[in-house]
Tab-separated table of C-alpha atoms in Angstrom:
chain	number	residue	atom	x	y	z
A	526	UNK	CA	-34.954	2.872	38.127
A	527	UNK	CA	-36.011	2.835	34.005
A	528	UNK	CA	-33.706	0.556	32.275
A	529	UNK	CA	-32.242	1.144	28.871
A	530	UNK	CA	-35.097	-0.329	26.776
A	531	UNK	CA	-37.673	1.221	28.476
A	532	UNK	CA	-36.189	4.866	28.333
A	533	UNK	CA	-36.073	4.601	24.485
A	534	UNK	CA	-39.444	3.004	24.158
A	535	UNK	CA	-41.132	5.930	26.186
A	536	UNK	CA	-39.184	8.583	23.994
A	537	UNK	CA	-40.151	6.893	20.766
A	538	UNK	CA	-44.017	6.278	21.511
A	539	UNK	CA	-44.129	10.053	22.283
A	540	UNK	CA	-43.858	12.431	19.069
A	541	UNK	CA	-43.032	15.182	21.615
A	542	UNK	CA	-40.316	13.021	23.448
A	543	UNK	CA	-36.888	14.015	23.413
A	544	UNK	CA	-33.579	12.145	24.001
A	545	UNK	CA	-30.686	13.458	25.896
A	546	UNK	CA	-27.591	12.939	24.565
A	547	UNK	CA	-26.620	10.657	26.856
A	548	UNK	CA	-29.248	8.435	25.687
A	549	UNK	CA	-28.691	8.854	21.753
A	550	UNK	CA	-24.978	7.313	22.543
A	551	UNK	CA	-26.473	4.403	24.434
A	552	UNK	CA	-29.209	3.898	21.374
A	553	UNK	CA	-26.187	4.044	19.015
A	554	UNK	CA	-24.696	1.149	21.016
A	555	UNK	CA	-27.452	-0.954	22.178
A	556	UNK	CA	-26.867	0.157	25.494
A	557	UNK	CA	-23.513	-1.540	26.287
A	558	UNK	CA	-20.958	1.391	26.666
A	559	UNK	CA	-17.400	-0.007	27.772
A	560	UNK	CA	-16.715	3.683	29.186
A	561	UNK	CA	-18.280	6.382	31.176
A	562	UNK	CA	-19.901	9.115	29.273
A	563	UNK	CA	-21.270	12.334	30.120
A	564	UNK	CA	-22.550	15.409	28.318
A	565	UNK	CA	-23.536	19.359	29.110
A	566	UNK	CA	-26.890	18.616	29.320
A	567	UNK	CA	-26.611	16.856	32.030
A	568	UNK	CA	-26.568	13.741	31.108
A	569	UNK	CA	-24.684	10.549	31.415
A	570	UNK	CA	-24.310	6.730	30.504
A	571	UNK	CA	-21.950	3.723	31.343
A	572	UNK	CA	-20.873	2.355	34.114
A	573	UNK	CA	-20.544	4.700	37.199
A	574	UNK	CA	-17.282	3.165	38.052
A	575	UNK	CA	-15.764	3.150	34.826
A	576	UNK	CA	-12.055	3.954	34.781
A	577	UNK	CA	-12.431	5.900	31.120
A	578	UNK	CA	-14.954	8.214	29.879
A	579	UNK	CA	-15.560	10.755	27.386
A	580	UNK	CA	-17.065	14.267	28.187
A	581	UNK	CA	-18.938	16.365	25.560
A	582	UNK	CA	-18.161	19.752	26.836
A	583	UNK	CA	-19.872	21.879	24.059
A	584	UNK	CA	-22.849	22.195	21.508
A	585	UNK	CA	-20.270	22.624	19.207
A	586	UNK	CA	-18.913	19.349	19.996
A	587	UNK	CA	-22.376	17.771	19.087
A	588	UNK	CA	-22.113	19.466	15.461
A	589	UNK	CA	-18.944	18.328	14.866
A	590	UNK	CA	-20.417	14.746	15.993
A	591	UNK	CA	-23.307	15.106	14.193
A	592	UNK	CA	-21.987	16.219	10.784
A	593	UNK	CA	-19.542	14.050	10.537
A	594	UNK	CA	-20.061	10.376	11.868
A	595	UNK	CA	-17.061	8.197	12.830
A	596	UNK	CA	-13.633	9.042	13.377
A	597	UNK	CA	-13.772	12.311	11.550
A	598	UNK	CA	-16.184	14.096	13.732
A	599	UNK	CA	-14.787	12.278	17.005
A	600	UNK	CA	-11.207	14.118	15.672
A	601	UNK	CA	-13.119	17.256	14.985
A	602	UNK	CA	-14.692	17.344	18.582
A	603	UNK	CA	-11.342	16.183	20.507
A	604	UNK	CA	-9.067	18.581	18.577
A	605	UNK	CA	-11.197	21.641	19.195
A	606	UNK	CA	-11.692	20.910	22.981
A	607	UNK	CA	-15.704	20.275	22.471
A	608	UNK	CA	-15.201	16.389	23.726
A	609	UNK	CA	-12.305	15.297	26.177
A	610	UNK	CA	-10.835	11.815	27.151
A	611	UNK	CA	-10.815	10.756	30.679
A	612	UNK	CA	-8.672	8.605	32.362
A	613	UNK	CA	-5.830	8.835	29.721
A	614	UNK	CA	-3.057	11.225	28.774
A	615	UNK	CA	-3.450	13.247	25.537
A	616	UNK	CA	0.185	11.763	24.131
A	617	UNK	CA	-1.425	8.409	24.358
A	618	UNK	CA	-4.807	7.803	24.722
A	619	UNK	CA	-4.198	4.358	23.767
A	620	UNK	CA	-6.161	2.244	26.464
A	621	UNK	CA	-9.425	4.216	25.720
A	622	UNK	CA	-9.314	3.944	21.910
A	623	UNK	CA	-8.258	0.416	22.361
A	624	UNK	CA	-11.424	-0.176	24.454
A	625	UNK	CA	-13.546	1.109	22.499
A	626	UNK	CA	-12.603	-0.490	19.469
A	627	UNK	CA	-13.068	-3.771	21.315
A	628	UNK	CA	-15.921	-3.560	22.898
A	629	UNK	CA	-18.034	-0.596	20.848
A	630	UNK	CA	-20.138	-1.710	18.204
A	631	UNK	CA	-22.433	0.973	16.417
A	632	UNK	CA	-26.221	0.108	15.231
A	633	UNK	CA	-28.382	1.883	13.444
A	634	UNK	CA	-31.801	2.585	15.138
A	635	UNK	CA	-34.887	1.904	13.443
A	636	UNK	CA	-36.447	5.181	11.196
A	637	UNK	CA	-38.762	6.118	13.914
A	638	UNK	CA	-35.909	5.971	16.450
A	639	UNK	CA	-33.547	8.126	14.441
A	640	UNK	CA	-36.451	10.581	13.530
A	641	UNK	CA	-36.866	11.082	17.453
A	642	UNK	CA	-32.791	11.346	17.480
A	643	UNK	CA	-32.875	14.028	14.606
A	644	UNK	CA	-35.452	16.226	16.503
A	645	UNK	CA	-33.585	16.055	19.899
A	646	UNK	CA	-30.463	16.814	18.372
A	647	UNK	CA	-32.030	19.946	16.516
A	648	UNK	CA	-31.791	21.067	13.242
A	649	UNK	CA	-29.204	23.611	14.281
A	650	UNK	CA	-26.646	20.716	14.811
A	651	UNK	CA	-27.103	19.437	11.448
A	652	UNK	CA	-25.444	22.388	9.527
A	653	UNK	CA	-21.937	21.574	8.719
A	654	UNK	CA	-19.837	24.141	10.548
A	655	UNK	CA	-15.932	25.100	10.307
A	656	UNK	CA	-13.406	22.171	11.151
A	657	UNK	CA	-10.569	23.065	13.464
A	658	UNK	CA	-7.757	24.937	11.485
A	659	UNK	CA	-5.512	21.873	11.846
A	660	UNK	CA	-7.830	20.257	9.416
A	661	UNK	CA	-6.448	19.776	5.861
A	662	UNK	CA	-8.946	20.562	3.045
A	663	UNK	CA	-11.109	17.523	1.765
A	664	UNK	CA	-9.728	15.561	-1.193
A	665	UNK	CA	-12.004	17.224	-4.065
A	666	UNK	CA	-10.881	20.480	-2.971
A	667	UNK	CA	-7.487	20.047	-3.127
A	668	UNK	CA	-7.408	20.146	-6.636
A	669	UNK	CA	-5.963	23.668	-6.594
A	670	UNK	CA	-2.764	22.025	-5.291
A	671	UNK	CA	-2.681	19.774	-8.337
A	672	UNK	CA	-3.996	16.379	-9.666
A	673	UNK	CA	-3.741	13.984	-6.679
A	674	UNK	CA	-0.091	12.413	-6.920
A	675	UNK	CA	1.313	15.474	-9.256
A	676	UNK	CA	4.637	16.128	-8.327
A	677	UNK	CA	3.008	20.021	-6.642
A	678	UNK	CA	0.378	18.306	-4.347
A	679	UNK	CA	2.651	15.248	-3.320
A	680	UNK	CA	4.717	18.162	-1.995
A	681	UNK	CA	2.205	20.109	-0.384
A	682	UNK	CA	0.822	16.570	1.132
A	683	UNK	CA	4.068	15.656	2.367
A	684	UNK	CA	4.708	19.082	3.866
A	685	UNK	CA	1.337	19.041	5.880
A	686	UNK	CA	2.500	16.344	7.732
A	687	UNK	CA	6.651	15.911	8.179
A	688	UNK	CA	7.655	20.242	8.270
A	689	UNK	CA	5.364	20.302	11.338
A	690	UNK	CA	8.641	21.105	13.551
A	691	UNK	CA	11.528	19.112	13.474
A	692	UNK	CA	12.155	20.135	17.242
A	693	UNK	CA	8.645	18.007	18.237
A	694	UNK	CA	9.815	15.118	15.901
A	695	UNK	CA	12.944	15.099	17.977
A	696	UNK	CA	10.757	14.781	21.257
A	697	UNK	CA	8.679	11.797	19.827
A	698	UNK	CA	11.024	9.907	17.666
A	699	UNK	CA	14.369	10.285	19.611
A	700	UNK	CA	17.549	10.517	18.558
A	701	UNK	CA	17.549	8.685	15.985
A	702	UNK	CA	14.906	10.503	14.140
A	703	UNK	CA	12.892	7.713	12.135
A	704	UNK	CA	10.021	8.291	11.819
A	705	UNK	CA	9.097	4.440	10.357
A	706	UNK	CA	8.597	1.075	12.040
A	707	UNK	CA	11.465	-0.053	14.105
A	708	UNK	CA	12.125	-4.200	14.602
A	709	UNK	CA	12.470	-4.909	18.260
A	710	UNK	CA	15.475	-7.729	18.490
A	711	UNK	CA	13.877	-8.768	21.512
A	712	UNK	CA	10.547	-7.676	23.609
A	713	UNK	CA	12.636	-5.378	26.033
A	714	UNK	CA	14.625	-3.497	23.516
A	715	UNK	CA	14.399	0.542	23.431
A	716	UNK	CA	13.544	1.874	20.739
A	717	UNK	CA	17.022	3.131	19.458
A	718	UNK	CA	18.239	-0.602	19.601
A	719	UNK	CA	15.083	-1.771	17.735
A	720	UNK	CA	15.403	1.336	14.890
A	721	UNK	CA	19.429	0.603	14.410
A	722	UNK	CA	18.826	-2.949	14.291
A	723	UNK	CA	15.655	-2.337	11.757
A	724	UNK	CA	18.240	-0.258	9.316
A	725	UNK	CA	20.706	-2.923	10.230
A	726	UNK	CA	18.299	-5.859	8.846
A	727	UNK	CA	17.870	-3.578	5.670
A	728	UNK	CA	21.609	-3.150	4.947
A	729	UNK	CA	21.817	-6.862	5.111
A	730	UNK	CA	18.679	-7.691	3.015
A	731	UNK	CA	20.351	-5.540	0.041
A	732	UNK	CA	23.467	-6.761	0.434
A	733	UNK	CA	25.525	-3.536	0.676
A	734	UNK	CA	29.156	-3.731	1.217
A	735	UNK	CA	31.656	-0.682	1.041
A	736	UNK	CA	31.950	0.674	-2.461
A	737	UNK	CA	28.118	0.028	-3.345
A	738	UNK	CA	25.883	2.458	-4.152
A	739	UNK	CA	22.440	2.746	-2.510
A	740	UNK	CA	19.717	5.153	-3.424
A	741	UNK	CA	17.271	5.769	-0.475
A	742	UNK	CA	13.843	6.976	-1.692
A	743	UNK	CA	11.451	9.155	1.383
A	744	UNK	CA	14.601	9.028	3.023
A	745	UNK	CA	13.234	11.359	5.768
A	746	UNK	CA	15.981	12.997	8.206
A	747	UNK	CA	18.384	10.396	6.449
A	748	UNK	CA	18.485	7.759	8.896
A	749	UNK	CA	18.929	5.195	6.238
A	750	UNK	CA	21.054	7.087	4.417
A	751	UNK	CA	23.689	7.983	7.238
A	752	UNK	CA	23.436	4.442	8.269
A	753	UNK	CA	24.643	3.072	5.204
A	754	UNK	CA	27.003	6.239	4.774
A	755	UNK	CA	28.916	4.593	8.068
A	756	UNK	CA	29.924	1.472	6.495
A	757	UNK	CA	31.197	2.646	3.270
A	758	UNK	CA	28.264	3.294	1.329
A	759	UNK	CA	27.924	6.031	-1.048
A	760	UNK	CA	24.031	6.729	-0.556
A	761	UNK	CA	21.907	9.242	-2.046
A	762	UNK	CA	18.315	10.047	-0.124
A	763	UNK	CA	15.697	12.609	-1.533
A	764	UNK	CA	12.384	13.916	0.327
A	765	UNK	CA	10.148	16.265	-0.303
A	766	UNK	CA	10.247	17.864	3.119
A	767	UNK	CA	12.585	20.687	3.385
A	768	UNK	CA	13.045	20.338	6.840
A	769	UNK	CA	13.583	17.288	6.698
A	770	UNK	CA	16.175	17.466	4.171
A	771	UNK	CA	18.087	20.308	6.174
A	772	UNK	CA	17.988	18.582	9.306
A	773	UNK	CA	19.861	15.197	7.569
A	774	UNK	CA	22.036	17.843	5.700
A	775	UNK	CA	23.275	19.269	9.428
A	776	UNK	CA	23.557	15.595	10.494
A	777	UNK	CA	25.729	14.304	7.774
A	778	UNK	CA	28.151	16.941	8.049
A	779	UNK	CA	27.892	16.828	11.901
A	780	UNK	CA	29.195	12.778	11.561
A	781	UNK	CA	31.780	14.188	8.528
A	782	UNK	CA	29.865	11.811	6.472
A	783	UNK	CA	29.949	14.504	3.146
A	784	UNK	CA	31.994	12.436	1.071
A	785	UNK	CA	29.715	9.064	1.326
A	786	UNK	CA	26.151	10.370	1.572
A	787	UNK	CA	23.906	13.400	0.724
A	788	UNK	CA	20.115	13.901	0.902
A	789	UNK	CA	18.568	16.078	-1.617
A	790	UNK	CA	15.140	18.546	-1.293
A	791	UNK	CA	13.499	16.556	-3.813
A	792	UNK	CA	10.786	14.663	-6.088
A	793	UNK	CA	11.910	10.917	-5.838
A	794	UNK	CA	11.227	11.192	-9.754
A	795	UNK	CA	14.007	13.686	-10.426
A	796	UNK	CA	16.814	11.597	-9.565
A	797	UNK	CA	18.500	11.311	-12.905
A	798	UNK	CA	21.383	8.900	-11.653
A	799	UNK	CA	20.792	5.557	-12.154
A	800	UNK	CA	22.930	2.111	-12.395
A	801	UNK	CA	22.546	1.555	-8.326
A	802	UNK	CA	23.410	-1.686	-6.457
A	803	UNK	CA	19.985	-1.382	-4.089
A	804	UNK	CA	17.242	0.868	-3.491
A	805	UNK	CA	15.138	1.199	-0.393
A	806	UNK	CA	12.242	2.628	-0.142
A	807	UNK	CA	11.036	2.652	3.778
A	808	UNK	CA	7.580	4.575	4.344
A	809	UNK	CA	7.112	5.879	1.045
A	810	UNK	CA	4.792	3.869	-0.829
A	811	UNK	CA	2.019	4.733	1.474
A	812	UNK	CA	1.807	8.124	-0.505
A	813	UNK	CA	2.195	7.340	-3.838
A	814	UNK	CA	-0.960	6.113	-4.818
A	815	UNK	CA	-1.849	2.701	-5.496
A	816	UNK	CA	-3.067	3.634	-9.249
A	817	UNK	CA	1.081	5.061	-9.602
A	818	UNK	CA	2.286	1.791	-8.377
A	819	UNK	CA	2.936	0.732	-12.240
A	820	UNK	CA	5.268	3.689	-12.391
A	821	UNK	CA	6.695	3.467	-9.142
A	822	UNK	CA	7.901	0.392	-9.074
A	823	UNK	CA	8.828	0.634	-12.791
A	824	UNK	CA	10.826	4.118	-11.968
A	825	UNK	CA	12.838	2.140	-9.260
A	826	UNK	CA	14.021	-0.545	-11.478
A	827	UNK	CA	15.226	1.419	-14.028
A	828	UNK	CA	17.446	2.891	-11.118
A	829	UNK	CA	18.998	-0.204	-10.466
A	830	UNK	CA	21.662	-1.969	-12.014
A	831	UNK	CA	21.230	-5.923	-13.245
A	832	UNK	CA	21.472	-7.662	-10.031
A	833	UNK	CA	20.482	-4.924	-8.128
A	834	UNK	CA	18.228	-5.015	-4.829
A	835	UNK	CA	15.033	-3.260	-3.944
A	836	UNK	CA	13.895	-3.488	-0.428
A	837	UNK	CA	10.217	-1.637	-0.038
A	838	UNK	CA	8.989	-0.853	3.723
A	839	UNK	CA	5.446	0.277	3.801
A	840	UNK	CA	2.020	0.096	5.716
A	841	UNK	CA	-0.518	-2.092	4.401
A	842	UNK	CA	-4.166	-3.332	4.847
A	843	UNK	CA	-4.550	-6.501	6.481
A	844	UNK	CA	-6.525	-7.737	2.974
A	845	UNK	CA	-6.255	-6.883	-0.460
A	846	UNK	CA	-9.867	-6.251	-0.956
A	847	UNK	CA	-10.579	-3.174	1.127
A	848	UNK	CA	-10.677	0.594	-0.399
A	849	UNK	CA	-7.631	1.835	-0.679
A	850	UNK	CA	-8.182	5.413	0.601
A	851	UNK	CA	-7.592	6.645	4.009
A	852	UNK	CA	-10.618	7.270	6.459
A	853	UNK	CA	-11.702	11.012	7.283
A	854	UNK	CA	-9.407	11.499	10.529
A	855	UNK	CA	-6.428	10.177	8.499
A	856	UNK	CA	-6.999	11.987	5.155
A	857	UNK	CA	-7.680	15.185	6.592
A	858	UNK	CA	-5.492	15.607	9.866
A	859	UNK	CA	-2.336	13.131	9.426
A	860	UNK	CA	-1.563	11.934	5.717
A	861	UNK	CA	-3.385	14.055	3.086
A	862	UNK	CA	-4.219	11.725	-0.470
A	863	UNK	CA	-2.313	8.674	1.700
A	864	UNK	CA	-3.748	5.238	0.340
A	865	UNK	CA	-2.920	1.695	1.606
A	866	UNK	CA	-3.623	-1.373	0.102
A	867	UNK	CA	-2.971	-5.140	0.682
A	868	UNK	CA	0.863	-6.817	0.731
A	869	UNK	CA	-0.555	-8.813	-2.497
A	870	UNK	CA	-1.243	-5.851	-4.494
A	871	UNK	CA	2.017	-4.484	-3.833
A	872	UNK	CA	3.889	-7.919	-4.958
A	873	UNK	CA	1.895	-8.088	-8.151
A	874	UNK	CA	2.959	-4.463	-9.143
A	875	UNK	CA	6.635	-5.221	-8.223
A	876	UNK	CA	6.394	-8.666	-10.579
A	877	UNK	CA	4.484	-6.916	-12.915
A	878	UNK	CA	7.261	-4.106	-13.506
A	879	UNK	CA	9.524	-7.241	-13.674
A	880	UNK	CA	11.077	-7.413	-10.455
A	881	UNK	CA	11.447	-10.898	-8.735
A	882	UNK	CA	10.406	-11.034	-5.330
A	883	UNK	CA	11.930	-13.178	-3.236
A	884	UNK	CA	11.437	-12.486	0.082
A	885	UNK	CA	8.455	-10.798	2.505
A	886	UNK	CA	7.895	-10.391	5.622
A	887	UNK	CA	5.241	-8.754	8.040
A	888	UNK	CA	6.546	-6.705	10.830
A	889	UNK	CA	3.029	-5.525	12.595
A	890	UNK	CA	3.864	-6.493	15.720
A	891	UNK	CA	6.809	-4.664	15.424
A	892	UNK	CA	5.111	-0.906	14.501
A	893	UNK	CA	2.703	-1.705	17.526
A	894	UNK	CA	5.565	-1.685	19.606
A	895	UNK	CA	7.256	1.403	17.646
A	896	UNK	CA	4.211	3.138	18.126
A	897	UNK	CA	4.029	2.549	22.069
A	898	UNK	CA	7.200	4.162	22.359
A	899	UNK	CA	6.635	6.974	20.236
A	900	UNK	CA	3.797	7.506	22.695
A	901	UNK	CA	5.990	7.348	25.600
A	902	UNK	CA	8.071	10.109	24.202
A	903	UNK	CA	5.333	12.369	23.578
A	904	UNK	CA	3.865	11.711	26.893
A	905	UNK	CA	7.436	12.468	28.525
A	906	UNK	CA	7.417	15.422	26.482
A	907	UNK	CA	4.049	16.704	26.712
A	908	UNK	CA	4.646	20.390	27.944
A	909	UNK	CA	7.631	20.876	25.351
A	910	UNK	CA	5.313	19.471	22.073
A	911	UNK	CA	2.556	21.985	23.256
A	912	UNK	CA	4.739	24.851	23.471
A	913	UNK	CA	6.598	23.751	19.978
A	914	UNK	CA	3.228	23.187	18.118
A	915	UNK	CA	0.436	23.888	20.222
A	916	UNK	CA	-2.224	21.877	22.014
A	917	UNK	CA	-4.551	20.820	19.111
A	918	UNK	CA	-1.855	19.562	16.781
A	919	UNK	CA	-0.041	17.498	19.797
A	920	UNK	CA	-3.191	16.162	20.144
A	921	UNK	CA	-3.558	15.039	16.698
A	922	UNK	CA	-0.297	13.295	17.166
A	923	UNK	CA	-1.373	11.228	20.268
A	924	UNK	CA	-4.425	10.494	18.991
A	925	UNK	CA	-3.078	8.982	15.399
A	926	UNK	CA	-0.398	7.431	16.850
A	927	UNK	CA	-2.617	5.565	19.352
A	928	UNK	CA	-4.923	4.665	17.446
A	929	UNK	CA	-2.715	3.120	14.784
A	930	UNK	CA	-1.073	1.547	17.603
A	931	UNK	CA	-4.615	-0.069	18.381
A	932	UNK	CA	-4.959	-0.886	14.388
A	933	UNK	CA	-1.605	-2.721	14.243
A	934	UNK	CA	-2.501	-4.502	17.366
A	935	UNK	CA	-5.883	-6.048	15.814
A	936	UNK	CA	-4.567	-6.685	12.177
A	937	UNK	CA	-6.574	-4.067	10.889
A	938	UNK	CA	-3.098	-2.761	9.233
A	939	UNK	CA	0.188	-4.062	8.787
A	940	UNK	CA	3.784	-3.745	7.899
A	941	UNK	CA	5.175	-5.471	5.153
A	942	UNK	CA	8.826	-5.715	3.873
A	943	UNK	CA	9.230	-6.997	0.119
A	944	UNK	CA	12.472	-7.465	-1.061
A	945	UNK	CA	13.200	-8.432	-4.838
A	946	UNK	CA	15.399	-8.262	-7.463
A	947	UNK	CA	16.378	-6.707	-11.044
A	948	UNK	CA	16.883	-9.469	-13.112
A	949	UNK	CA	19.362	-9.259	-16.037
A	950	UNK	CA	18.172	-10.139	-19.899
A	951	UNK	CA	18.521	-13.688	-19.366
A	952	UNK	CA	17.097	-14.281	-15.731
A	953	UNK	CA	20.177	-13.963	-13.818
A	954	UNK	CA	20.017	-12.195	-10.415
A	955	UNK	CA	23.739	-11.752	-9.870
A	956	UNK	CA	24.482	-14.690	-8.201
A	957	UNK	CA	22.526	-14.559	-4.964
A	958	UNK	CA	22.923	-17.027	-2.216
A	959	UNK	CA	19.938	-19.753	-2.330
A	960	UNK	CA	18.624	-19.089	1.376
A	961	UNK	CA	18.053	-15.714	3.179
A	962	UNK	CA	21.388	-14.528	4.056
A	963	UNK	CA	20.554	-11.998	6.531
A	964	UNK	CA	20.191	-12.304	10.244
A	965	UNK	CA	16.865	-12.093	11.451
């Protein structure tokens, strides 16, 4: 039996020799595949007894992989059904993605080998083809929807992700309908306990009490709005998602909270009221755009009374050096126009907006647990989810949530809560305690 190096040597020394699809993958992986790979040309690679695997079923899948290397090509082939994952459920492919992230390192082969790979694949597979219909337009083609982070384009981006189906989200998110990182009071806590604990933590950090006024921007299905209203706080929430706003308004009515809670289908920039006692931004900053942080935090500051508190809760990079632009898969299939930066940049922009940052913490491990539980819910309701939104869309959600879990586990992304206060003209903070006043 010939070795990997011998097969590569034979094919590169013979100008007319060709690599099989499995050999091509082996070359890019330097012969170290952590799973089993099979292809429609009959070739295979990787351990025979591997529990996890990838099966390339069609020539179209090869075209997707060859014309969009990286996560975008893999996503296109998988969503379209041309690439199948073996050993995992499509609602939670975490174990396969974790194995790839931990053990698979792609290396660019020498020019002569690369030329032979191109001949082996065939020029017909190097011509881009239409992506799956679930994919959003590339950034440069979204100009018809307005400039990036204009009100019109932001509305389109939010609707792409959040207006999929309230029923679908109910199956994935559970009764809380909360689509942001939970805070687990202990490792064995349920998702619902953890989400309620997150709202409790935010409420306490903001020092809210009956009679106060809270503005919750990017309020989603109104979880924070209703939590605060149940505790006597007059709360206004805003969301760009029509479906979210309708669901939240029904939930407010069902709980009899109309006198204290309101959710508007609106851009946060259209909020006219001011002098709020507190502002919460839970999972919105990712959609704002880093260049817009000064205007964003300046606007939120303008909504606060002197001594009022702002809590910003968002996903971040693990450092402040990486590009803010999301990868191809996330940008095209999940969060169009989404951007992430490090917590240092967020704190800097809040300080530059004349907000005094008084506390911050990283909850990345909690988000890994949250995503684990969302994937469990998707697996449990897989048949209903597929019937509701279709197999390709259900696969997108399983793929993105499981991949995000891997990112939090391996510290490529984090989740930070940053608490700040609007000082008065003399630097007064409204008499805040000297040390944190909330229960961790």
